[in-house]
Amino acid sequence: MDLLTNIINFTLDNRKERDYNQNPSLRKEKSEKFYGTKENSDKSSYYVRMKGKDGIYLMEAASVSKMITINPLDCVYQRLYAGDQQKLNQVELSYQEKKYTYDVSKTKKKSDTEYTYTIKSDGKKVDTDKFTKAYGVISYLAPGGNIDPKVSVKGNKPVAQFTFHEDKQDTKMIIYPYDGQNFYRVSVNGIMQFTVDKNAVDKVLKQFTSLK
């Protein structure tokens, strides 16, 4: 009895929050592919089979619907770059034909989880509190939405580029034009999938470039 007409073919990804901290893309840790057929007689369920397995099961139609109409934005960690100042060594920023470098050194206090930070740019100290505030903003930028292929983007020249050098990894965030009004596109480690609020980015760029 061949129930598997392959009308539905979808993949479930088991993802770990650790990956969202590193990269907001839909990174796969494990993938399981299911095949399904038409709904059963009362349209409440689908017949499904896991790829490579012989068993055929019933799955509720509502569950299937959620899987095949999934919104990527609902699945990712809601921070484009989840920074950790305790691990940060340097921030590089390219913006308006200028380059800015902020070197971070830290001294551990009596507590193992508290540090005193010193921030320098071109060998000169900058205001640590203002740097920490700006870094906090960029670390909590959330995806604004999915990139709509129907939108006519206002160019592909990067608006700005951040590189965050941490103890065991580097993260590169590049901001690109989008609709010219409300959003930019953002690429994190080479993957560009979401938009980001233009006003929020403009504000944090001003915060970084005015550090003294």
PDB file of C-alpha atoms in Angstrom:
ATOM      1  CA  MET A   1       0.000   0.000   0.000  1.00  0.00           C
ATOM      2  CA  ASP A   2       1.807   3.128  -1.205  1.00  0.00           C
ATOM      3  CA  LEU A   3       0.528   6.092   0.772  1.00  0.00           C
ATOM      4  CA  LEU A   4       3.637   8.165   0.177  1.00  0.00           C
ATOM      5  CA  THR A   5       2.827  10.436  -2.748  1.00  0.00           C
ATOM      6  CA  ASN A   6       5.318  13.014  -1.521  1.00  0.00           C
ATOM      7  CA  ILE A   7       2.819  15.850  -1.577  1.00  0.00           C
ATOM      8  CA  ILE A   8       4.412  17.253   1.556  1.00  0.00           C
ATOM      9  CA  ASN A   9       8.157  17.301   1.997  1.00  0.00           C
ATOM     10  CA  PHE A  10       9.524  19.297   4.871  1.00  0.00           C
ATOM     11  CA  THR A  11      12.453  19.331   7.228  1.00  0.00           C
ATOM     12  CA  LEU A  12      12.534  19.752  10.980  1.00  0.00           C
ATOM     13  CA  ASP A  13      15.724  21.235  12.380  1.00  0.00           C
ATOM     14  CA  ASN A  14      16.825  20.703  15.950  1.00  0.00           C
ATOM     15  CA  ARG A  15      18.854  23.800  16.783  1.00  0.00           C
ATOM     16  CA  LYS A  16      20.762  24.798  19.877  1.00  0.00           C
ATOM     17  CA  GLU A  17      20.626  28.253  21.454  1.00  0.00           C
ATOM     18  CA  ARG A  18      24.425  28.297  21.384  1.00  0.00           C
ATOM     19  CA  ASP A  19      24.303  28.542  17.606  1.00  0.00           C
ATOM     20  CA  TYR A  20      21.950  31.502  17.736  1.00  0.00           C
ATOM     21  CA  ASN A  21      24.493  33.278  19.955  1.00  0.00           C
ATOM     22  CA  GLN A  22      27.144  32.743  17.305  1.00  0.00           C
ATOM     23  CA  ASN A  23      25.101  33.286  14.179  1.00  0.00           C
ATOM     24  CA  PRO A  24      21.482  34.291  13.609  1.00  0.00           C
ATOM     25  CA  SER A  25      21.162  32.120  10.542  1.00  0.00           C
ATOM     26  CA  LEU A  26      19.090  28.953  10.604  1.00  0.00           C
ATOM     27  CA  ARG A  27      22.063  26.735  11.310  1.00  0.00           C
ATOM     28  CA  LYS A  28      21.263  22.990  11.338  1.00  0.00           C
ATOM     29  CA  GLU A  29      22.495  20.735  14.120  1.00  0.00           C
ATOM     30  CA  LYS A  30      20.408  17.764  13.124  1.00  0.00           C
ATOM     31  CA  SER A  31      17.900  17.330  10.349  1.00  0.00           C
ATOM     32  CA  GLU A  32      15.064  14.861  10.039  1.00  0.00           C
ATOM     33  CA  LYS A  33      13.093  14.652   6.812  1.00  0.00           C
ATOM     34  CA  PHE A  34       9.497  13.541   6.750  1.00  0.00           C
ATOM     35  CA  TYR A  35       7.283  12.613   3.823  1.00  0.00           C
ATOM     36  CA  GLY A  36       3.511  12.948   3.948  1.00  0.00           C
ATOM     37  CA  THR A  37       0.432  12.332   1.864  1.00  0.00           C
ATOM     38  CA  LYS A  38      -3.006  13.801   1.584  1.00  0.00           C
ATOM     39  CA  GLU A  39      -5.021  14.400   4.701  1.00  0.00           C
ATOM     40  CA  ASN A  40      -7.058  11.554   6.116  1.00  0.00           C
ATOM     41  CA  SER A  41     -10.805  11.387   5.576  1.00  0.00           C
ATOM     42  CA  ASP A  42     -11.752  13.950   8.225  1.00  0.00           C
ATOM     43  CA  LYS A  43      -8.811  16.237   7.333  1.00  0.00           C
ATOM     44  CA  SER A  44      -7.552  16.251  10.909  1.00  0.00           C
ATOM     45  CA  SER A  45      -4.273  14.437  10.264  1.00  0.00           C
ATOM     46  CA  TYR A  46      -1.631  13.529   7.679  1.00  0.00           C
ATOM     47  CA  TYR A  47       0.024  10.185   7.060  1.00  0.00           C
ATOM     48  CA  VAL A  48       3.772  10.685   7.483  1.00  0.00           C
ATOM     49  CA  ARG A  49       6.933   8.595   7.305  1.00  0.00           C
ATOM     50  CA  MET A  50      10.430   9.504   8.456  1.00  0.00           C
ATOM     51  CA  LYS A  51      12.994   9.225   5.684  1.00  0.00           C
ATOM     52  CA  GLY A  52      14.781   5.884   5.838  1.00  0.00           C
ATOM     53  CA  LYS A  53      12.174   4.349   8.131  1.00  0.00           C
ATOM     54  CA  ASP A  54       9.324   1.951   7.310  1.00  0.00           C
ATOM     55  CA  GLY A  55       6.779   3.068   9.875  1.00  0.00           C
ATOM     56  CA  ILE A  56       3.814   5.206   8.802  1.00  0.00           C
ATOM     57  CA  TYR A  57       2.235   7.487  11.382  1.00  0.00           C
ATOM     58  CA  LEU A  58      -0.558   9.991  11.774  1.00  0.00           C
ATOM     59  CA  MET A  59       0.404  13.584  12.516  1.00  0.00           C
ATOM     60  CA  GLU A  60      -2.108  16.282  13.381  1.00  0.00           C
ATOM     61  CA  ALA A  61      -2.801  18.633  10.486  1.00  0.00           C
ATOM     62  CA  ALA A  62      -2.244  21.642  12.758  1.00  0.00           C
ATOM     63  CA  SER A  63       1.266  20.430  13.571  1.00  0.00           C
ATOM     64  CA  VAL A  64       2.072  19.900   9.902  1.00  0.00           C
ATOM     65  CA  SER A  65       0.753  23.359   9.051  1.00  0.00           C
ATOM     66  CA  LYS A  66       3.100  24.985  11.564  1.00  0.00           C
ATOM     67  CA  MET A  67       6.083  23.185  10.075  1.00  0.00           C
ATOM     68  CA  ILE A  68       5.460  24.018   6.429  1.00  0.00           C
ATOM     69  CA  THR A  69       4.458  27.642   7.034  1.00  0.00           C
ATOM     70  CA  ILE A  70       7.335  28.396   9.365  1.00  0.00           C
ATOM     71  CA  ASN A  71       8.645  31.962   9.559  1.00  0.00           C
ATOM     72  CA  PRO A  72      12.454  31.980   9.903  1.00  0.00           C
ATOM     73  CA  LEU A  73      12.232  35.043  12.143  1.00  0.00           C
ATOM     74  CA  ASP A  74      10.278  33.008  14.698  1.00  0.00           C
ATOM     75  CA  CYS A  75      13.055  30.402  14.940  1.00  0.00           C
ATOM     76  CA  VAL A  76      16.162  32.476  15.480  1.00  0.00           C
ATOM     77  CA  TYR A  77      17.693  33.924  18.610  1.00  0.00           C
ATOM     78  CA  GLN A  78      16.370  37.481  18.784  1.00  0.00           C
ATOM     79  CA  ARG A  79      19.767  39.170  18.727  1.00  0.00           C
ATOM     80  CA  LEU A  80      21.754  39.697  15.554  1.00  0.00           C
ATOM     81  CA  TYR A  81      25.022  39.660  17.492  1.00  0.00           C
ATOM     82  CA  ALA A  82      24.973  38.402  21.075  1.00  0.00           C
ATOM     83  CA  GLY A  83      28.074  40.082  22.399  1.00  0.00           C
ATOM     84  CA  ASP A  84      29.840  39.386  25.673  1.00  0.00           C
ATOM     85  CA  GLN A  85      32.074  42.214  26.867  1.00  0.00           C
ATOM     86  CA  GLN A  86      33.958  39.877  29.185  1.00  0.00           C
ATOM     87  CA  LYS A  87      35.278  38.057  26.114  1.00  0.00           C
ATOM     88  CA  LEU A  88      35.718  41.120  23.910  1.00  0.00           C
ATOM     89  CA  ASN A  89      39.221  42.175  22.860  1.00  0.00           C
ATOM     90  CA  GLN A  90      38.642  44.636  20.041  1.00  0.00           C
ATOM     91  CA  VAL A  91      35.955  46.302  17.943  1.00  0.00           C
ATOM     92  CA  GLU A  92      36.717  47.477  14.413  1.00  0.00           C
ATOM     93  CA  LEU A  93      34.309  49.780  12.600  1.00  0.00           C
ATOM     94  CA  SER A  94      34.382  51.040   9.014  1.00  0.00           C
ATOM     95  CA  TYR A  95      31.945  53.886   8.386  1.00  0.00           C
ATOM     96  CA  GLN A  96      31.829  56.808   5.934  1.00  0.00           C
ATOM     97  CA  GLU A  97      35.275  56.043   4.522  1.00  0.00           C
ATOM     98  CA  LYS A  98      36.844  56.058   7.996  1.00  0.00           C
ATOM     99  CA  LYS A  99      38.120  53.253  10.196  1.00  0.00           C
ATOM    100  CA  TYR A 100      37.782  53.144  13.955  1.00  0.00           C
ATOM    101  CA  THR A 101      39.483  50.662  16.278  1.00  0.00           C
ATOM    102  CA  TYR A 102      38.650  50.186  19.937  1.00  0.00           C
ATOM    103  CA  ASP A 103      40.986  48.004  21.980  1.00  0.00           C
ATOM    104  CA  VAL A 104      39.545  46.469  25.132  1.00  0.00           C
ATOM    105  CA  SER A 105      41.662  45.463  28.106  1.00  0.00           C
ATOM    106  CA  LYS A 106      40.231  44.175  31.339  1.00  0.00           C
ATOM    107  CA  THR A 107      41.382  43.632  34.906  1.00  0.00           C
ATOM    108  CA  LYS A 108      39.554  41.148  37.086  1.00  0.00           C
ATOM    109  CA  LYS A 109      38.169  42.494  40.339  1.00  0.00           C
ATOM    110  CA  LYS A 110      37.958  40.459  43.514  1.00  0.00           C
ATOM    111  CA  SER A 111      34.920  38.717  42.088  1.00  0.00           C
ATOM    112  CA  ASP A 112      35.669  36.229  39.308  1.00  0.00           C
ATOM    113  CA  THR A 113      32.790  37.623  37.263  1.00  0.00           C
ATOM    114  CA  GLU A 114      33.545  41.348  37.509  1.00  0.00           C
ATOM    115  CA  TYR A 115      36.106  43.323  35.537  1.00  0.00           C
ATOM    116  CA  THR A 116      37.443  46.825  35.231  1.00  0.00           C
ATOM    117  CA  TYR A 117      37.665  47.809  31.566  1.00  0.00           C
ATOM    118  CA  THR A 118      40.027  50.152  29.767  1.00  0.00           C
ATOM    119  CA  ILE A 119      39.136  51.189  26.219  1.00  0.00           C
ATOM    120  CA  LYS A 120      41.648  52.766  23.867  1.00  0.00           C
ATOM    121  CA  SER A 121      41.364  54.078  20.324  1.00  0.00           C
ATOM    122  CA  ASP A 122      44.578  54.928  18.478  1.00  0.00           C
ATOM    123  CA  GLY A 123      46.395  54.559  21.786  1.00  0.00           C
ATOM    124  CA  LYS A 124      44.199  57.096  23.584  1.00  0.00           C
ATOM    125  CA  LYS A 125      41.725  56.234  26.315  1.00  0.00           C
ATOM    126  CA  VAL A 126      38.055  56.689  25.546  1.00  0.00           C
ATOM    127  CA  ASP A 127      35.124  56.918  27.946  1.00  0.00           C
ATOM    128  CA  THR A 128      34.519  53.376  29.196  1.00  0.00           C
ATOM    129  CA  ASP A 129      30.908  53.983  30.210  1.00  0.00           C
ATOM    130  CA  LYS A 130      30.003  55.415  26.801  1.00  0.00           C
ATOM    131  CA  PHE A 131      31.727  52.518  25.045  1.00  0.00           C
ATOM    132  CA  THR A 132      29.901  49.984  27.216  1.00  0.00           C
ATOM    133  CA  LYS A 133      26.584  51.690  26.438  1.00  0.00           C
ATOM    134  CA  ALA A 134      27.244  51.659  22.673  1.00  0.00           C
ATOM    135  CA  TYR A 135      28.430  48.043  22.787  1.00  0.00           C
ATOM    136  CA  GLY A 136      25.307  47.097  24.718  1.00  0.00           C
ATOM    137  CA  VAL A 137      23.118  48.613  22.007  1.00  0.00           C
ATOM    138  CA  ILE A 138      24.849  46.792  19.146  1.00  0.00           C
ATOM    139  CA  SER A 139      24.767  43.541  21.158  1.00  0.00           C
ATOM    140  CA  TYR A 140      21.000  43.718  21.560  1.00  0.00           C
ATOM    141  CA  LEU A 141      19.972  44.738  18.042  1.00  0.00           C
ATOM    142  CA  ALA A 142      17.082  42.497  17.057  1.00  0.00           C
ATOM    143  CA  PRO A 143      16.084  41.337  13.570  1.00  0.00           C
ATOM    144  CA  GLY A 144      13.495  43.713  12.142  1.00  0.00           C
ATOM    145  CA  GLY A 145      11.967  41.302   9.673  1.00  0.00           C
ATOM    146  CA  ASN A 146      12.648  39.017   6.730  1.00  0.00           C
ATOM    147  CA  ILE A 147      14.232  40.491   3.617  1.00  0.00           C
ATOM    148  CA  ASP A 148      11.523  40.887   0.999  1.00  0.00           C
ATOM    149  CA  PRO A 149      12.830  40.060  -2.512  1.00  0.00           C
ATOM    150  CA  LYS A 150      10.171  42.378  -3.926  1.00  0.00           C
ATOM    151  CA  VAL A 151      11.717  45.436  -2.277  1.00  0.00           C
ATOM    152  CA  SER A 152      13.886  47.520  -4.586  1.00  0.00           C
ATOM    153  CA  VAL A 153      17.035  47.949  -2.487  1.00  0.00           C
ATOM    154  CA  LYS A 154      18.808  51.295  -2.554  1.00  0.00           C
ATOM    155  CA  GLY A 155      22.234  49.951  -3.451  1.00  0.00           C
ATOM    156  CA  ASN A 156      24.657  47.244  -2.359  1.00  0.00           C
ATOM    157  CA  LYS A 157      27.559  49.311  -1.073  1.00  0.00           C
ATOM    158  CA  PRO A 158      27.957  48.644   2.664  1.00  0.00           C
ATOM    159  CA  VAL A 159      26.797  51.415   4.958  1.00  0.00           C
ATOM    160  CA  ALA A 160      29.045  50.212   7.772  1.00  0.00           C
ATOM    161  CA  GLN A 161      30.984  47.169   8.892  1.00  0.00           C
ATOM    162  CA  PHE A 162      31.667  45.973  12.433  1.00  0.00           C
ATOM    163  CA  THR A 163      34.157  43.260  13.353  1.00  0.00           C
ATOM    164  CA  PHE A 164      34.051  42.013  16.928  1.00  0.00           C
ATOM    165  CA  HIS A 165      37.173  40.187  18.058  1.00  0.00           C
ATOM    166  CA  GLU A 166      36.505  37.957  21.055  1.00  0.00           C
ATOM    167  CA  ASP A 167      38.625  35.391  22.898  1.00  0.00           C
ATOM    168  CA  LYS A 168      37.811  32.464  20.639  1.00  0.00           C
ATOM    169  CA  GLN A 169      35.954  33.915  17.672  1.00  0.00           C
ATOM    170  CA  ASP A 170      35.441  36.863  15.374  1.00  0.00           C
ATOM    171  CA  THR A 171      32.038  38.093  14.268  1.00  0.00           C
ATOM    172  CA  LYS A 172      31.604  40.298  11.213  1.00  0.00           C
ATOM    173  CA  MET A 173      28.440  42.354  10.865  1.00  0.00           C
ATOM    174  CA  ILE A 174      27.891  44.314   7.641  1.00  0.00           C
ATOM    175  CA  ILE A 175      25.057  46.809   7.230  1.00  0.00           C
ATOM    176  CA  TYR A 176      23.613  47.292   3.721  1.00  0.00           C
ATOM    177  CA  PRO A 177      20.958  49.636   2.309  1.00  0.00           C
ATOM    178  CA  TYR A 178      17.419  48.309   2.062  1.00  0.00           C
ATOM    179  CA  ASP A 179      14.335  50.463   1.525  1.00  0.00           C
ATOM    180  CA  GLY A 180      16.070  53.791   2.159  1.00  0.00           C
ATOM    181  CA  GLN A 181      13.600  54.747   4.901  1.00  0.00           C
ATOM    182  CA  ASN A 182      12.986  52.394   7.777  1.00  0.00           C
ATOM    183  CA  PHE A 183      15.369  49.452   7.532  1.00  0.00           C
ATOM    184  CA  TYR A 184      18.818  48.259   6.557  1.00  0.00           C
ATOM    185  CA  ARG A 185      19.765  44.740   5.538  1.00  0.00           C
ATOM    186  CA  VAL A 186      22.274  43.060   7.821  1.00  0.00           C
ATOM    187  CA  SER A 187      24.807  40.321   7.100  1.00  0.00           C
ATOM    188  CA  VAL A 188      26.351  38.395   9.991  1.00  0.00           C
ATOM    189  CA  ASN A 189      29.362  36.237   9.146  1.00  0.00           C
ATOM    190  CA  GLY A 190      28.387  36.248   5.485  1.00  0.00           C
ATOM    191  CA  ILE A 191      24.736  35.310   5.927  1.00  0.00           C
ATOM    192  CA  MET A 192      22.171  37.953   5.059  1.00  0.00           C
ATOM    193  CA  GLN A 193      18.603  37.024   5.900  1.00  0.00           C
ATOM    194  CA  PHE A 194      17.054  39.812   7.973  1.00  0.00           C
ATOM    195  CA  THR A 195      16.501  43.536   8.145  1.00  0.00           C
ATOM    196  CA  VAL A 196      17.329  45.789  11.086  1.00  0.00           C
ATOM    197  CA  ASP A 197      15.837  49.073  12.260  1.00  0.00           C
ATOM    198  CA  LYS A 198      17.602  51.928  10.438  1.00  0.00           C
ATOM    199  CA  ASN A 199      17.198  54.478  13.241  1.00  0.00           C
ATOM    200  CA  ALA A 200      18.652  52.089  15.823  1.00  0.00           C
ATOM    201  CA  VAL A 201      21.707  51.417  13.644  1.00  0.00           C
ATOM    202  CA  ASP A 202      22.243  55.094  12.841  1.00  0.00           C
ATOM    203  CA  LYS A 203      22.103  55.864  16.556  1.00  0.00           C
ATOM    204  CA  VAL A 204      24.674  53.255  17.542  1.00  0.00           C
ATOM    205  CA  LEU A 205      26.986  54.307  14.694  1.00  0.00           C
ATOM    206  CA  LYS A 206      26.890  57.849  16.056  1.00  0.00           C
ATOM    207  CA  GLN A 207      27.614  56.518  19.546  1.00  0.00           C
ATOM    208  CA  PHE A 208      30.726  54.644  18.386  1.00  0.00           C
ATOM    209  CA  THR A 209      32.120  57.333  16.115  1.00  0.00           C
ATOM    210  CA  SER A 210      31.768  60.040  18.783  1.00  0.00           C
ATOM    211  CA  LEU A 211      33.658  58.111  21.469  1.00  0.00           C
ATOM    212  CA  LYS A 212      36.418  60.164  23.055  1.00  0.00           C
TER     213      LYS A 212
END
